[in-house]
Amino acid sequence: MPAFVKQNIAGWGGWPRVECAVYRPEKRRALAEAIACGDWPHYIARGLGRSYGDAAVNPGGGVINTTRLDRMLSFDEQAGVLECEAGVSLEDILETFVPRGWFLPVTPGTKFVTVGGAIANDVHGKNHHVDGSFGEHVLRFTLLTPNGDILPCSPSENDDVFWATVGGVGLTGVILTAAIRLQPISSAYIKVDYRRCANIDAALAAIRETDDAYKYSVAWVDCLSRGAKLGRSVLMSGDHIAGRDLPVQYGHALTIPKKFQPNVPFNLPGFLLNPLFIGTFNSLFYAVHPSKQGQIVDYDSYFYPLDKIHNWNRGYGKDGFSQYQATFPHSGVEGLVKLLEKLSASGRASFLAVLKRMGPGSKGLLSHPIDGWTLTLDIPVKGGLMPFLHECDDLVAQYGGRLYTAKDATTRAEVFAAMYPRLGEFQAIKAKLDPAGKLSSRLARRCGIVEGPVGP
Ligand SMILES: Cc1cc2nc3c(=O)[nH]c(=O)nc-3n(C[C@H](O)[C@H](O)[C@H](O)COP(=O)(O)OP(=O)(O)OC[C@H]3O[C@@H](n4cnc5c(N)ncnc54)[C@H](O)[C@@H]3O)c2cc1C
C-alpha cells in the first residue's frame, strides 16, 4: 500500500488548514499507485503549495505532493525547449538555465512554484500583456488520467484535454512531464523605469500610455490611501537588458550575486497588522520610489521581491490571510476603482496591492486572465471577513470580472459559474476523463466545479 502521512495542510495564506492524507511519491509509478489504490474517495496533486487558498487542499481525501518528481529530462539548446518532470520548480530552472542564457517565458511573482502548478493555474506574470500566460508556452505534456492512462497532450494532440488541463487546477489528471519553451537572454538583468502616479486614475493612464513599450510592467498600489490619493502607485516597467549594454561593474552578465535570505521563523503577533503600521509601510514605499529611468536590477529583485524573505506569509499571524485577485474586462474598469474604494474604506489594511493590465486570455477553459485589468491584495483573516469578501465578489461579478483560483479561498459556486462561462465545457471533459470523480479538491467542491461536500 503506498505510504502517506496525515497532515494539517493549507495554502500559502495559511487558511483554511485541514487534515489530508499526503503522499510524496518519488517515482511516477508510485504516484499512479497512490491514486489507483483508492484508499480515499478523491485525490488532488500539490506542487509547492504556493496557491493561497484551497486549490491543493483536500479534506477527507488524498493529496499527492509532486515535488520529488523533479528531474530535468532533456534540453534542446537550439530551440530552447526544456522537457522536465512536473515537480521541477521554477527556481531550479532559473538556476540551471539563466547562466546558459535562457529565461522562463512567463513567471509569477514567486519562483517557488512547480511546472505542474504553473500549468494547472495557467499562471501569468508581468509580461502578460505581451506574452500571455504560462500554458501558451507549453509545447506538450503527459497527463496521468484518473483511470491510470498516460495521455500525451499538446495544442494539436488531445487538444481538448490540453486546454482543460491548462488552468484546470489539477482536476483532469496529474501532469507528469512537460516541455516548455524558454526565452533567450544575454544578461540576468532588467532595465527598469519607475513612474510615481498620484492616484488610481493617473496609474491607469500611465499604464495605458506606456505599457506597449515594455515587455514587463506592474504597479504597486498603496491601497490605504484615500480621497484624491486613492490608489497612488509606483509603476515599474522593464525589459531584459542586453549583455553588451550591461556596465562592466556588474561582472559576468548571466550571473547575479547570491544574497542573504532572512526567514520569518514563526507566526508574528496579529497586532503588528494594524492600519497605522501598514499605512506607514505603504507611505514609505511610495516615498522611497521617485520616478526615475533606466535602473538596472537583477532578475531576482525585479521578479521575486517577496521571495527574499522565507516564510514571509507568517508575518500575517496564525490566523493567516486571504489574497484577493480580481480581473476586470476593460469595460469594467470602474468596478476595479470601486473595489479599491471599498477595500481602502474597510479598514482591512493590506500591504501594497498590485495593479496590472492584462492581455487577451489563453484557450484554457478555466484559465483566469482576460483582456483588462487585474488588482491583487492581501487581507488578514479577522472578524467578518467572509461576508465582506462575498460583497466584494458580487461587485466584481457585477462588472464582468472574475476571481483567480490560485488565490481564492472563499468564492461561492454560483458566483464562480457566472465568472467562468466555459465551466460547462470543462465539466463535460472532466466527466469523460474522470467519471468516478477521483480527482477533487476543496476548491473544486466549494466553487461547484465538481459535486460533493466542501469539508471543513
Ligand atoms: C508570493 C507569491 C506570488 C505569486 N504571484 C503570482 C503571479 O504573479 N501570477 C500568478 O499567476 N500566480 C501567482 N502566484 C500563485 C502561484 O503562481 C500559483 O498558485 C501556482 O499554481 C503555485 O504553484 P505550486 O507548484 O505551488 O502549486 P500548488 O499551489 O501546490 O497547486 C496549485 C494547483 O496546481 C495543481 N497541480 C500542482 N501540480 C500539479 C500536477 N503535477 N498536475 C496537475 N495539477 C497540479 C494543484 O492541484 C492545484 O490545483 C503567487 C504566489 C505567491 C505565494
JSON list of N, CA and C and ligand atoms in Angstrom, two decimals, residues 12 31 44-52 55-56 64 66 86-87 107-110 112-126 143 165 168-176 306-307 312 323 325 404-407 441 443, ligand 1:
[
{"chain": "A", "resi": 12, "resn": "TRP", "atom": "N", "xyz": [-0.86, 28.94, 0.79]},
{"chain": "A", "resi": 12, "resn": "TRP", "atom": "CA", "xyz": [0.14, 29.91, 1.26]},
{"chain": "A", "resi": 12, "resn": "TRP", "atom": "C", "xyz": [-0.48, 30.93, 2.22]},
{"chain": "A", "resi": 31, "resn": "LEU", "atom": "N", "xyz": [3.28, 7.26, -7.92]},
{"chain": "A", "resi": 31, "resn": "LEU", "atom": "CA", "xyz": [2.21, 8.28, -7.98]},
{"chain": "A", "resi": 31, "resn": "LEU", "atom": "C", "xyz": [0.92, 7.64, -8.52]},
{"chain": "A", "resi": 44, "resn": "ILE", "atom": "N", "xyz": [-5.92, 14.93, -5.00]},
{"chain": "A", "resi": 44, "resn": "ILE", "atom": "CA", "xyz": [-5.54, 16.11, -5.79]},
{"chain": "A", "resi": 44, "resn": "ILE", "atom": "C", "xyz": [-4.01, 16.24, -5.75]},
{"chain": "A", "resi": 45, "resn": "ALA", "atom": "N", "xyz": [-3.44, 16.70, -6.86]},
{"chain": "A", "resi": 45, "resn": "ALA", "atom": "CA", "xyz": [-1.99, 16.93, -6.90]},
{"chain": "A", "resi": 45, "resn": "ALA", "atom": "C", "xyz": [-1.66, 18.23, -6.17]},
{"chain": "A", "resi": 46, "resn": "ARG", "atom": "N", "xyz": [-0.46, 18.28, -5.62]},
{"chain": "A", "resi": 46, "resn": "ARG", "atom": "CA", "xyz": [0.01, 19.51, -4.97]},
{"chain": "A", "resi": 46, "resn": "ARG", "atom": "C", "xyz": [1.46, 19.71, -5.37]},
{"chain": "A", "resi": 47, "resn": "GLY", "atom": "N", "xyz": [1.80, 20.95, -5.72]},
{"chain": "A", "resi": 47, "resn": "GLY", "atom": "CA", "xyz": [3.19, 21.27, -6.03]},
{"chain": "A", "resi": 47, "resn": "GLY", "atom": "C", "xyz": [3.86, 21.83, -4.80]},
{"chain": "A", "resi": 48, "resn": "LEU", "atom": "N", "xyz": [4.29, 23.09, -4.88]},
{"chain": "A", "resi": 48, "resn": "LEU", "atom": "CA", "xyz": [4.98, 23.71, -3.74]},
{"chain": "A", "resi": 48, "resn": "LEU", "atom": "C", "xyz": [4.00, 24.46, -2.81]},
{"chain": "A", "resi": 49, "resn": "GLY", "atom": "N", "xyz": [2.71, 24.26, -3.02]},
{"chain": "A", "resi": 49, "resn": "GLY", "atom": "CA", "xyz": [1.71, 24.83, -2.09]},
{"chain": "A", "resi": 49, "resn": "GLY", "atom": "C", "xyz": [1.67, 26.34, -2.10]},
{"chain": "A", "resi": 50, "resn": "ARG", "atom": "N", "xyz": [2.01, 26.96, -3.23]},
{"chain": "A", "resi": 50, "resn": "ARG", "atom": "CA", "xyz": [2.03, 28.44, -3.29]},
{"chain": "A", "resi": 50, "resn": "ARG", "atom": "C", "xyz": [0.69, 29.03, -3.69]},
{"chain": "A", "resi": 51, "resn": "SER", "atom": "N", "xyz": [-0.30, 28.20, -4.01]},
{"chain": "A", "resi": 51, "resn": "SER", "atom": "CA", "xyz": [-1.64, 28.77, -4.17]},
{"chain": "A", "resi": 51, "resn": "SER", "atom": "C", "xyz": [-2.08, 29.22, -2.78]},
{"chain": "A", "resi": 52, "resn": "TYR", "atom": "N", "xyz": [-2.72, 30.35, -2.72]},
{"chain": "A", "resi": 52, "resn": "TYR", "atom": "CA", "xyz": [-3.02, 30.91, -1.39]},
{"chain": "A", "resi": 52, "resn": "TYR", "atom": "C", "xyz": [-4.18, 30.21, -0.69]},
{"chain": "A", "resi": 55, "resn": "ALA", "atom": "N", "xyz": [-6.79, 25.33, -3.43]},
{"chain": "A", "resi": 55, "resn": "ALA", "atom": "CA", "xyz": [-6.69, 24.61, -4.71]},
{"chain": "A", "resi": 55, "resn": "ALA", "atom": "C", "xyz": [-5.96, 23.27, -4.55]},
{"chain": "A", "resi": 56, "resn": "ALA", "atom": "N", "xyz": [-5.02, 23.20, -3.61]},
{"chain": "A", "resi": 56, "resn": "ALA", "atom": "CA", "xyz": [-4.24, 21.97, -3.43]},
{"chain": "A", "resi": 56, "resn": "ALA", "atom": "C", "xyz": [-4.46, 21.40, -2.03]},
{"chain": "A", "resi": 64, "resn": "ILE", "atom": "N", "xyz": [-1.44, 14.50, -3.41]},
{"chain": "A", "resi": 64, "resn": "ILE", "atom": "CA", "xyz": [-0.21, 13.91, -3.97]},
{"chain": "A", "resi": 64, "resn": "ILE", "atom": "C", "xyz": [0.81, 15.02, -4.15]},
{"chain": "A", "resi": 66, "resn": "THR", "atom": "N", "xyz": [3.98, 16.44, -5.45]},
{"chain": "A", "resi": 66, "resn": "THR", "atom": "CA", "xyz": [4.75, 16.03, -6.64]},
{"chain": "A", "resi": 66, "resn": "THR", "atom": "C", "xyz": [6.21, 16.51, -6.61]},
{"chain": "A", "resi": 86, "resn": "ALA", "atom": "N", "xyz": [7.04, 17.32, -13.79]},
{"chain": "A", "resi": 86, "resn": "ALA", "atom": "CA", "xyz": [6.20, 18.46, -13.40]},
{"chain": "A", "resi": 86, "resn": "ALA", "atom": "C", "xyz": [6.53, 19.01, -12.01]},
{"chain": "A", "resi": 87, "resn": "GLY", "atom": "N", "xyz": [7.29, 18.23, -11.21]},
{"chain": "A", "resi": 87, "resn": "GLY", "atom": "CA", "xyz": [7.65, 18.73, -9.87]},
{"chain": "A", "resi": 87, "resn": "GLY", "atom": "C", "xyz": [8.89, 19.62, -9.87]},
{"chain": "A", "resi": 107, "resn": "THR", "atom": "N", "xyz": [6.75, 34.17, -15.74]},
{"chain": "A", "resi": 107, "resn": "THR", "atom": "CA", "xyz": [6.95, 33.79, -14.34]},
{"chain": "A", "resi": 107, "resn": "THR", "atom": "C", "xyz": [6.00, 34.56, -13.43]},
{"chain": "A", "resi": 108, "resn": "PRO", "atom": "N", "xyz": [5.42, 33.84, -12.45]},
{"chain": "A", "resi": 108, "resn": "PRO", "atom": "CA", "xyz": [4.62, 34.56, -11.45]},
{"chain": "A", "resi": 108, "resn": "PRO", "atom": "C", "xyz": [5.56, 35.29, -10.48]},
{"chain": "A", "resi": 109, "resn": "GLY", "atom": "N", "xyz": [4.99, 35.92, -9.46]},
{"chain": "A", "resi": 109, "resn": "GLY", "atom": "CA", "xyz": [5.79, 36.71, -8.52]},
{"chain": "A", "resi": 109, "resn": "GLY", "atom": "C", "xyz": [6.53, 35.90, -7.48]},
{"chain": "A", "resi": 110, "resn": "THR", "atom": "N", "xyz": [6.59, 34.60, -7.65]},
{"chain": "A", "resi": 110, "resn": "THR", "atom": "CA", "xyz": [7.46, 33.76, -6.83]},
{"chain": "A", "resi": 110, "resn": "THR", "atom": "C", "xyz": [8.05, 32.68, -7.72]},
{"chain": "A", "resi": 112, "resn": "PHE", "atom": "N", "xyz": [9.11, 29.89, -6.32]},
{"chain": "A", "resi": 112, "resn": "PHE", "atom": "CA", "xyz": [8.89, 28.64, -5.59]},
{"chain": "A", "resi": 112, "resn": "PHE", "atom": "C", "xyz": [7.56, 28.02, -6.01]},
{"chain": "A", "resi": 113, "resn": "VAL", "atom": "N", "xyz": [7.51, 27.68, -7.29]},
{"chain": "A", "resi": 113, "resn": "VAL", "atom": "CA", "xyz": [6.30, 27.15, -7.91]},
{"chain": "A", "resi": 113, "resn": "VAL", "atom": "C", "xyz": [6.77, 26.01, -8.80]},
{"chain": "A", "resi": 114, "resn": "THR", "atom": "N", "xyz": [6.01, 24.93, -8.87]},
{"chain": "A", "resi": 114, "resn": "THR", "atom": "CA", "xyz": [6.40, 23.83, -9.77]},
{"chain": "A", "resi": 114, "resn": "THR", "atom": "C", "xyz": [5.85, 24.07, -11.19]},
{"chain": "A", "resi": 115, "resn": "VAL", "atom": "N", "xyz": [6.44, 23.36, -12.13]},
{"chain": "A", "resi": 115, "resn": "VAL", "atom": "CA", "xyz": [5.94, 23.45, -13.52]},
{"chain": "A", "resi": 115, "resn": "VAL", "atom": "C", "xyz": [4.49, 22.96, -13.56]},
{"chain": "A", "resi": 116, "resn": "GLY", "atom": "N", "xyz": [4.19, 21.88, -12.83]},
{"chain": "A", "resi": 116, "resn": "GLY", "atom": "CA", "xyz": [2.80, 21.37, -12.80]},
{"chain": "A", "resi": 116, "resn": "GLY", "atom": "C", "xyz": [1.84, 22.40, -12.25]},
{"chain": "A", "resi": 117, "resn": "GLY", "atom": "N", "xyz": [2.23, 23.07, -11.16]},
{"chain": "A", "resi": 117, "resn": "GLY", "atom": "CA", "xyz": [1.38, 24.11, -10.56]},
{"chain": "A", "resi": 117, "resn": "GLY", "atom": "C", "xyz": [1.22, 25.30, -11.50]},
{"chain": "A", "resi": 118, "resn": "ALA", "atom": "N", "xyz": [2.30, 25.63, -12.23]},
{"chain": "A", "resi": 118, "resn": "ALA", "atom": "CA", "xyz": [2.24, 26.77, -13.16]},
{"chain": "A", "resi": 118, "resn": "ALA", "atom": "C", "xyz": [1.27, 26.48, -14.31]},
{"chain": "A", "resi": 119, "resn": "ILE", "atom": "N", "xyz": [1.23, 25.21, -14.75]},
{"chain": "A", "resi": 119, "resn": "ILE", "atom": "CA", "xyz": [0.29, 24.85, -15.83]},
{"chain": "A", "resi": 119, "resn": "ILE", "atom": "C", "xyz": [-1.13, 24.78, -15.28]},
{"chain": "A", "resi": 120, "resn": "ALA", "atom": "N", "xyz": [-1.27, 24.16, -14.11]},
{"chain": "A", "resi": 120, "resn": "ALA", "atom": "CA", "xyz": [-2.62, 23.90, -13.57]},
{"chain": "A", "resi": 120, "resn": "ALA", "atom": "C", "xyz": [-3.35, 25.20, -13.20]},
{"chain": "A", "resi": 121, "resn": "ASN", "atom": "N", "xyz": [-2.61, 26.27, -12.92]},
{"chain": "A", "resi": 121, "resn": "ASN", "atom": "CA", "xyz": [-3.27, 27.57, -12.71]},
{"chain": "A", "resi": 121, "resn": "ASN", "atom": "C", "xyz": [-3.07, 28.50, -13.90]},
{"chain": "A", "resi": 122, "resn": "ASP", "atom": "N", "xyz": [-2.41, 28.01, -14.94]},
{"chain": "A", "resi": 122, "resn": "ASP", "atom": "CA", "xyz": [-2.08, 28.85, -16.11]},
{"chain": "A", "resi": 122, "resn": "ASP", "atom": "C", "xyz": [-1.60, 30.22, -15.64]},
{"chain": "A", "resi": 123, "resn": "VAL", "atom": "N", "xyz": [-0.51, 30.20, -14.88]},
{"chain": "A", "resi": 123, "resn": "VAL", "atom": "CA", "xyz": [-0.07, 31.43, -14.19]},
{"chain": "A", "resi": 123, "resn": "VAL", "atom": "C", "xyz": [0.36, 32.52, -15.18]},
{"chain": "A", "resi": 124, "resn": "HIS", "atom": "N", "xyz": [0.30, 33.73, -14.71]},
{"chain": "A", "resi": 124, "resn": "HIS", "atom": "CA", "xyz": [0.69, 34.88, -15.54]},
{"chain": "A", "resi": 124, "resn": "HIS", "atom": "C", "xyz": [1.74, 35.69, -14.79]},
{"chain": "A", "resi": 125, "resn": "GLY", "atom": "N", "xyz": [2.39, 36.56, -15.53]},
{"chain": "A", "resi": 125, "resn": "GLY", "atom": "CA", "xyz": [3.41, 37.40, -14.92]},
{"chain": "A", "resi": 125, "resn": "GLY", "atom": "C", "xyz": [3.34, 38.82, -15.43]},
{"chain": "A", "resi": 126, "resn": "LYS", "atom": "N", "xyz": [4.43, 39.54, -15.20]},
{"chain": "A", "resi": 126, "resn": "LYS", "atom": "CA", "xyz": [4.46, 40.97, -15.55]},
{"chain": "A", "resi": 126, "resn": "LYS", "atom": "C", "xyz": [4.43, 41.18, -17.06]},
{"chain": "A", "resi": 143, "resn": "LEU", "atom": "N", "xyz": [-0.10, 13.40, -19.25]},
{"chain": "A", "resi": 143, "resn": "LEU", "atom": "CA", "xyz": [-1.08, 13.51, -18.17]},
{"chain": "A", "resi": 143, "resn": "LEU", "atom": "C", "xyz": [-1.45, 12.10, -17.70]},
{"chain": "A", "resi": 165, "resn": "THR", "atom": "N", "xyz": [-6.73, 21.16, -19.10]},
{"chain": "A", "resi": 165, "resn": "THR", "atom": "CA", "xyz": [-5.73, 20.97, -18.04]},
{"chain": "A", "resi": 165, "resn": "THR", "atom": "C", "xyz": [-4.98, 22.27, -17.75]},
{"chain": "A", "resi": 168, "resn": "GLY", "atom": "N", "xyz": [-6.72, 24.08, -15.29]},
{"chain": "A", "resi": 168, "resn": "GLY", "atom": "CA", "xyz": [-7.74, 23.13, -14.79]},
{"chain": "A", "resi": 168, "resn": "GLY", "atom": "C", "xyz": [-7.56, 22.68, -13.36]},
{"chain": "A", "resi": 169, "resn": "VAL", "atom": "N", "xyz": [-6.73, 23.39, -12.61]},
{"chain": "A", "resi": 169, "resn": "VAL", "atom": "CA", "xyz": [-6.49, 23.17, -11.16]},
{"chain": "A", "resi": 169, "resn": "VAL", "atom": "C", "xyz": [-6.43, 21.69, -10.77]},
{"chain": "A", "resi": 170, "resn": "GLY", "atom": "N", "xyz": [-5.73, 20.92, -11.55]},
{"chain": "A", "resi": 170, "resn": "GLY", "atom": "CA", "xyz": [-5.42, 19.54, -11.18]},
{"chain": "A", "resi": 170, "resn": "GLY", "atom": "C", "xyz": [-6.58, 18.57, -11.31]},
{"chain": "A", "resi": 171, "resn": "LEU", "atom": "N", "xyz": [-7.67, 18.97, -11.95]},
{"chain": "A", "resi": 171, "resn": "LEU", "atom": "CA", "xyz": [-8.88, 18.13, -11.91]},
{"chain": "A", "resi": 171, "resn": "LEU", "atom": "C", "xyz": [-9.02, 17.18, -13.09]},
{"chain": "A", "resi": 172, "resn": "THR", "atom": "N", "xyz": [-8.15, 17.31, -14.10]},
{"chain": "A", "resi": 172, "resn": "THR", "atom": "CA", "xyz": [-8.25, 16.42, -15.25]},
{"chain": "A", "resi": 172, "resn": "THR", "atom": "C", "xyz": [-7.28, 15.23, -15.14]},
{"chain": "A", "resi": 173, "resn": "GLY", "atom": "N", "xyz": [-6.24, 15.38, -14.31]},
{"chain": "A", "resi": 173, "resn": "GLY", "atom": "CA", "xyz": [-5.23, 14.35, -14.18]},
{"chain": "A", "resi": 173, "resn": "GLY", "atom": "C", "xyz": [-4.01, 14.95, -13.51]},
{"chain": "A", "resi": 174, "resn": "VAL", "atom": "N", "xyz": [-2.98, 14.13, -13.37]},
{"chain": "A", "resi": 174, "resn": "VAL", "atom": "CA", "xyz": [-1.73, 14.65, -12.80]},
{"chain": "A", "resi": 174, "resn": "VAL", "atom": "C", "xyz": [-0.73, 14.81, -13.95]},
{"chain": "A", "resi": 175, "resn": "ILE", "atom": "N", "xyz": [-0.23, 16.01, -14.11]},
{"chain": "A", "resi": 175, "resn": "ILE", "atom": "CA", "xyz": [0.76, 16.25, -15.17]},
{"chain": "A", "resi": 175, "resn": "ILE", "atom": "C", "xyz": [2.06, 15.58, -14.70]},
{"chain": "A", "resi": 176, "resn": "LEU", "atom": "N", "xyz": [2.60, 14.73, -15.57]},
{"chain": "A", "resi": 176, "resn": "LEU", "atom": "CA", "xyz": [3.82, 14.00, -15.19]},
{"chain": "A", "resi": 176, "resn": "LEU", "atom": "C", "xyz": [5.06, 14.71, -15.71]},
{"chain": "A", "resi": 306, "resn": "LEU", "atom": "N", "xyz": [9.32, 39.28, -2.94]},
{"chain": "A", "resi": 306, "resn": "LEU", "atom": "CA", "xyz": [8.81, 38.64, -1.72]},
{"chain": "A", "resi": 306, "resn": "LEU", "atom": "C", "xyz": [9.59, 37.38, -1.37]},
{"chain": "A", "resi": 307, "resn": "ASP", "atom": "N", "xyz": [10.19, 36.74, -2.37]},
{"chain": "A", "resi": 307, "resn": "ASP", "atom": "CA", "xyz": [10.95, 35.51, -2.10]},
{"chain": "A", "resi": 307, "resn": "ASP", "atom": "C", "xyz": [12.19, 35.79, -1.26]},
{"chain": "A", "resi": 312, "resn": "TRP", "atom": "N", "xyz": [7.54, 34.54, 4.47]},
{"chain": "A", "resi": 312, "resn": "TRP", "atom": "CA", "xyz": [7.01, 35.88, 4.79]},
{"chain": "A", "resi": 312, "resn": "TRP", "atom": "C", "xyz": [5.53, 35.81, 5.14]},
{"chain": "A", "resi": 323, "resn": "GLN", "atom": "N", "xyz": [-5.67, 36.13, -0.10]},
{"chain": "A", "resi": 323, "resn": "GLN", "atom": "CA", "xyz": [-5.21, 37.03, -1.17]},
{"chain": "A", "resi": 323, "resn": "GLN", "atom": "C", "xyz": [-6.37, 37.16, -2.15]},
{"chain": "A", "resi": 325, "resn": "GLN", "atom": "N", "xyz": [-7.57, 38.44, -5.71]},
{"chain": "A", "resi": 325, "resn": "GLN", "atom": "CA", "xyz": [-7.18, 38.92, -7.04]},
{"chain": "A", "resi": 325, "resn": "GLN", "atom": "C", "xyz": [-8.40, 38.93, -7.94]},
{"chain": "A", "resi": 404, "resn": "TYR", "atom": "N", "xyz": [-9.47, 34.59, -9.04]},
{"chain": "A", "resi": 404, "resn": "TYR", "atom": "CA", "xyz": [-8.44, 33.69, -9.53]},
{"chain": "A", "resi": 404, "resn": "TYR", "atom": "C", "xyz": [-8.29, 32.47, -8.62]},
{"chain": "A", "resi": 405, "resn": "THR", "atom": "N", "xyz": [-8.39, 31.27, -9.23]},
{"chain": "A", "resi": 405, "resn": "THR", "atom": "CA", "xyz": [-8.31, 30.02, -8.47]},
{"chain": "A", "resi": 405, "resn": "THR", "atom": "C", "xyz": [-7.01, 29.90, -7.66]},
{"chain": "A", "resi": 406, "resn": "ALA", "atom": "N", "xyz": [-5.92, 30.49, -8.13]},
{"chain": "A", "resi": 406, "resn": "ALA", "atom": "CA", "xyz": [-4.64, 30.37, -7.42]},
{"chain": "A", "resi": 406, "resn": "ALA", "atom": "C", "xyz": [-4.66, 31.14, -6.10]},
{"chain": "A", "resi": 407, "resn": "LYS", "atom": "N", "xyz": [-5.61, 32.05, -5.97]},
{"chain": "A", "resi": 407, "resn": "LYS", "atom": "CA", "xyz": [-5.60, 32.92, -4.80]},
{"chain": "A", "resi": 407, "resn": "LYS", "atom": "C", "xyz": [-6.80, 32.66, -3.89]},
{"chain": "A", "resi": 441, "resn": "SER", "atom": "N", "xyz": [-10.84, 18.62, -5.08]},
{"chain": "A", "resi": 441, "resn": "SER", "atom": "CA", "xyz": [-10.14, 19.42, -4.06]},
{"chain": "A", "resi": 441, "resn": "SER", "atom": "C", "xyz": [-11.19, 20.23, -3.31]},
{"chain": "A", "resi": 443, "resn": "LEU", "atom": "N", "xyz": [-11.27, 23.41, -3.18]},
{"chain": "A", "resi": 443, "resn": "LEU", "atom": "CA", "xyz": [-11.66, 24.50, -4.09]},
{"chain": "A", "resi": 443, "resn": "LEU", "atom": "C", "xyz": [-12.68, 24.00, -5.12]},
{"chain": "B", "resi": 1, "resn": "LIG", "atom": "C1", "xyz": [4.43, 35.32, -3.43]},
{"chain": "B", "resi": 1, "resn": "LIG", "atom": "C2", "xyz": [3.53, 34.76, -4.49]},
{"chain": "B", "resi": 1, "resn": "LIG", "atom": "C3", "xyz": [3.39, 35.45, -5.68]},
{"chain": "B", "resi": 1, "resn": "LIG", "atom": "C4", "xyz": [2.57, 34.93, -6.69]},
{"chain": "B", "resi": 1, "resn": "LIG", "atom": "N1", "xyz": [2.46, 35.63, -7.84]},
{"chain": "B", "resi": 1, "resn": "LIG", "atom": "C5", "xyz": [1.69, 35.17, -8.84]},
{"chain": "B", "resi": 1, "resn": "LIG", "atom": "C6", "xyz": [1.61, 35.85, -10.07]},
{"chain": "B", "resi": 1, "resn": "LIG", "atom": "O1", "xyz": [2.22, 36.90, -10.26]},
{"chain": "B", "resi": 1, "resn": "LIG", "atom": "N2", "xyz": [0.84, 35.32, -11.06]},
{"chain": "B", "resi": 1, "resn": "LIG", "atom": "C7", "xyz": [0.17, 34.13, -10.88]},
{"chain": "B", "resi": 1, "resn": "LIG", "atom": "O2", "xyz": [-0.49, 33.69, -11.83]},
{"chain": "B", "resi": 1, "resn": "LIG", "atom": "N3", "xyz": [0.24, 33.45, -9.73]},
{"chain": "B", "resi": 1, "resn": "LIG", "atom": "C8", "xyz": [0.97, 33.95, -8.70]},
{"chain": "B", "resi": 1, "resn": "LIG", "atom": "N4", "xyz": [1.07, 33.24, -7.53]},
{"chain": "B", "resi": 1, "resn": "LIG", "atom": "C9", "xyz": [0.32, 31.98, -7.40]},
{"chain": "B", "resi": 1, "resn": "LIG", "atom": "C10", "xyz": [1.15, 30.76, -7.86]},
{"chain": "B", "resi": 1, "resn": "LIG", "atom": "O3", "xyz": [1.90, 31.07, -9.00]},
{"chain": "B", "resi": 1, "resn": "LIG", "atom": "C11", "xyz": [0.19, 29.64, -8.23]},
{"chain": "B", "resi": 1, "resn": "LIG", "atom": "O4", "xyz": [-0.67, 29.37, -7.17]},
{"chain": "B", "resi": 1, "resn": "LIG", "atom": "C12", "xyz": [0.88, 28.34, -8.66]},
{"chain": "B", "resi": 1, "resn": "LIG", "atom": "O5", "xyz": [-0.09, 27.50, -9.21]},
{"chain": "B", "resi": 1, "resn": "LIG", "atom": "C13", "xyz": [1.54, 27.64, -7.47]},
{"chain": "B", "resi": 1, "resn": "LIG", "atom": "O6", "xyz": [2.23, 26.51, -7.91]},
{"chain": "B", "resi": 1, "resn": "LIG", "atom": "P1", "xyz": [2.58, 25.34, -6.91]},
{"chain": "B", "resi": 1, "resn": "LIG", "atom": "O7", "xyz": [3.61, 24.47, -7.51]},
{"chain": "B", "resi": 1, "resn": "LIG", "atom": "O8", "xyz": [2.87, 25.90, -5.56]},
{"chain": "B", "resi": 1, "resn": "LIG", "atom": "O9", "xyz": [1.20, 24.55, -6.90]},
{"chain": "B", "resi": 1, "resn": "LIG", "atom": "P2", "xyz": [0.14, 24.33, -5.73]},
{"chain": "B", "resi": 1, "resn": "LIG", "atom": "O10", "xyz": [-0.22, 25.63, -5.15]},
{"chain": "B", "resi": 1, "resn": "LIG", "atom": "O11", "xyz": [0.63, 23.26, -4.81]},
{"chain": "B", "resi": 1, "resn": "LIG", "atom": "O12", "xyz": [-1.08, 23.76, -6.59]},
{"chain": "B", "resi": 1, "resn": "LIG", "atom": "C14", "xyz": [-1.75, 24.65, -7.47]},
{"chain": "B", "resi": 1, "resn": "LIG", "atom": "C15", "xyz": [-2.71, 23.88, -8.38]},
{"chain": "B", "resi": 1, "resn": "LIG", "atom": "O13", "xyz": [-1.94, 23.10, -9.26]},
{"chain": "B", "resi": 1, "resn": "LIG", "atom": "C16", "xyz": [-2.36, 21.75, -9.22]},
{"chain": "B", "resi": 1, "resn": "LIG", "atom": "N5", "xyz": [-1.16, 20.95, -9.52]},
{"chain": "B", "resi": 1, "resn": "LIG", "atom": "C17", "xyz": [0.05, 21.04, -8.94]},
{"chain": "B", "resi": 1, "resn": "LIG", "atom": "N6", "xyz": [0.89, 20.14, -9.51]},
{"chain": "B", "resi": 1, "resn": "LIG", "atom": "C18", "xyz": [0.18, 19.50, -10.47]},
{"chain": "B", "resi": 1, "resn": "LIG", "atom": "C19", "xyz": [0.47, 18.45, -11.39]},
{"chain": "B", "resi": 1, "resn": "LIG", "atom": "N7", "xyz": [1.69, 17.88, -11.47]},
{"chain": "B", "resi": 1, "resn": "LIG", "atom": "N8", "xyz": [-0.51, 18.02, -12.21]},
{"chain": "B", "resi": 1, "resn": "LIG", "atom": "C20", "xyz": [-1.75, 18.57, -12.16]},
{"chain": "B", "resi": 1, "resn": "LIG", "atom": "N9", "xyz": [-2.08, 19.56, -11.31]},
{"chain": "B", "resi": 1, "resn": "LIG", "atom": "C21", "xyz": [-1.12, 20.01, -10.47]},
{"chain": "B", "resi": 1, "resn": "LIG", "atom": "C22", "xyz": [-2.92, 21.56, -7.84]},
{"chain": "B", "resi": 1, "resn": "LIG", "atom": "O14", "xyz": [-3.85, 20.50, -7.80]},
{"chain": "B", "resi": 1, "resn": "LIG", "atom": "C23", "xyz": [-3.59, 22.90, -7.61]},
{"chain": "B", "resi": 1, "resn": "LIG", "atom": "O15", "xyz": [-4.86, 22.90, -8.16]},
{"chain": "B", "resi": 1, "resn": "LIG", "atom": "C24", "xyz": [1.87, 33.71, -6.50]},
{"chain": "B", "resi": 1, "resn": "LIG", "atom": "C25", "xyz": [2.01, 33.01, -5.29]},
{"chain": "B", "resi": 1, "resn": "LIG", "atom": "C26", "xyz": [2.83, 33.53, -4.30]},
{"chain": "B", "resi": 1, "resn": "LIG", "atom": "C27", "xyz": [2.97, 32.77, -2.99]}
]
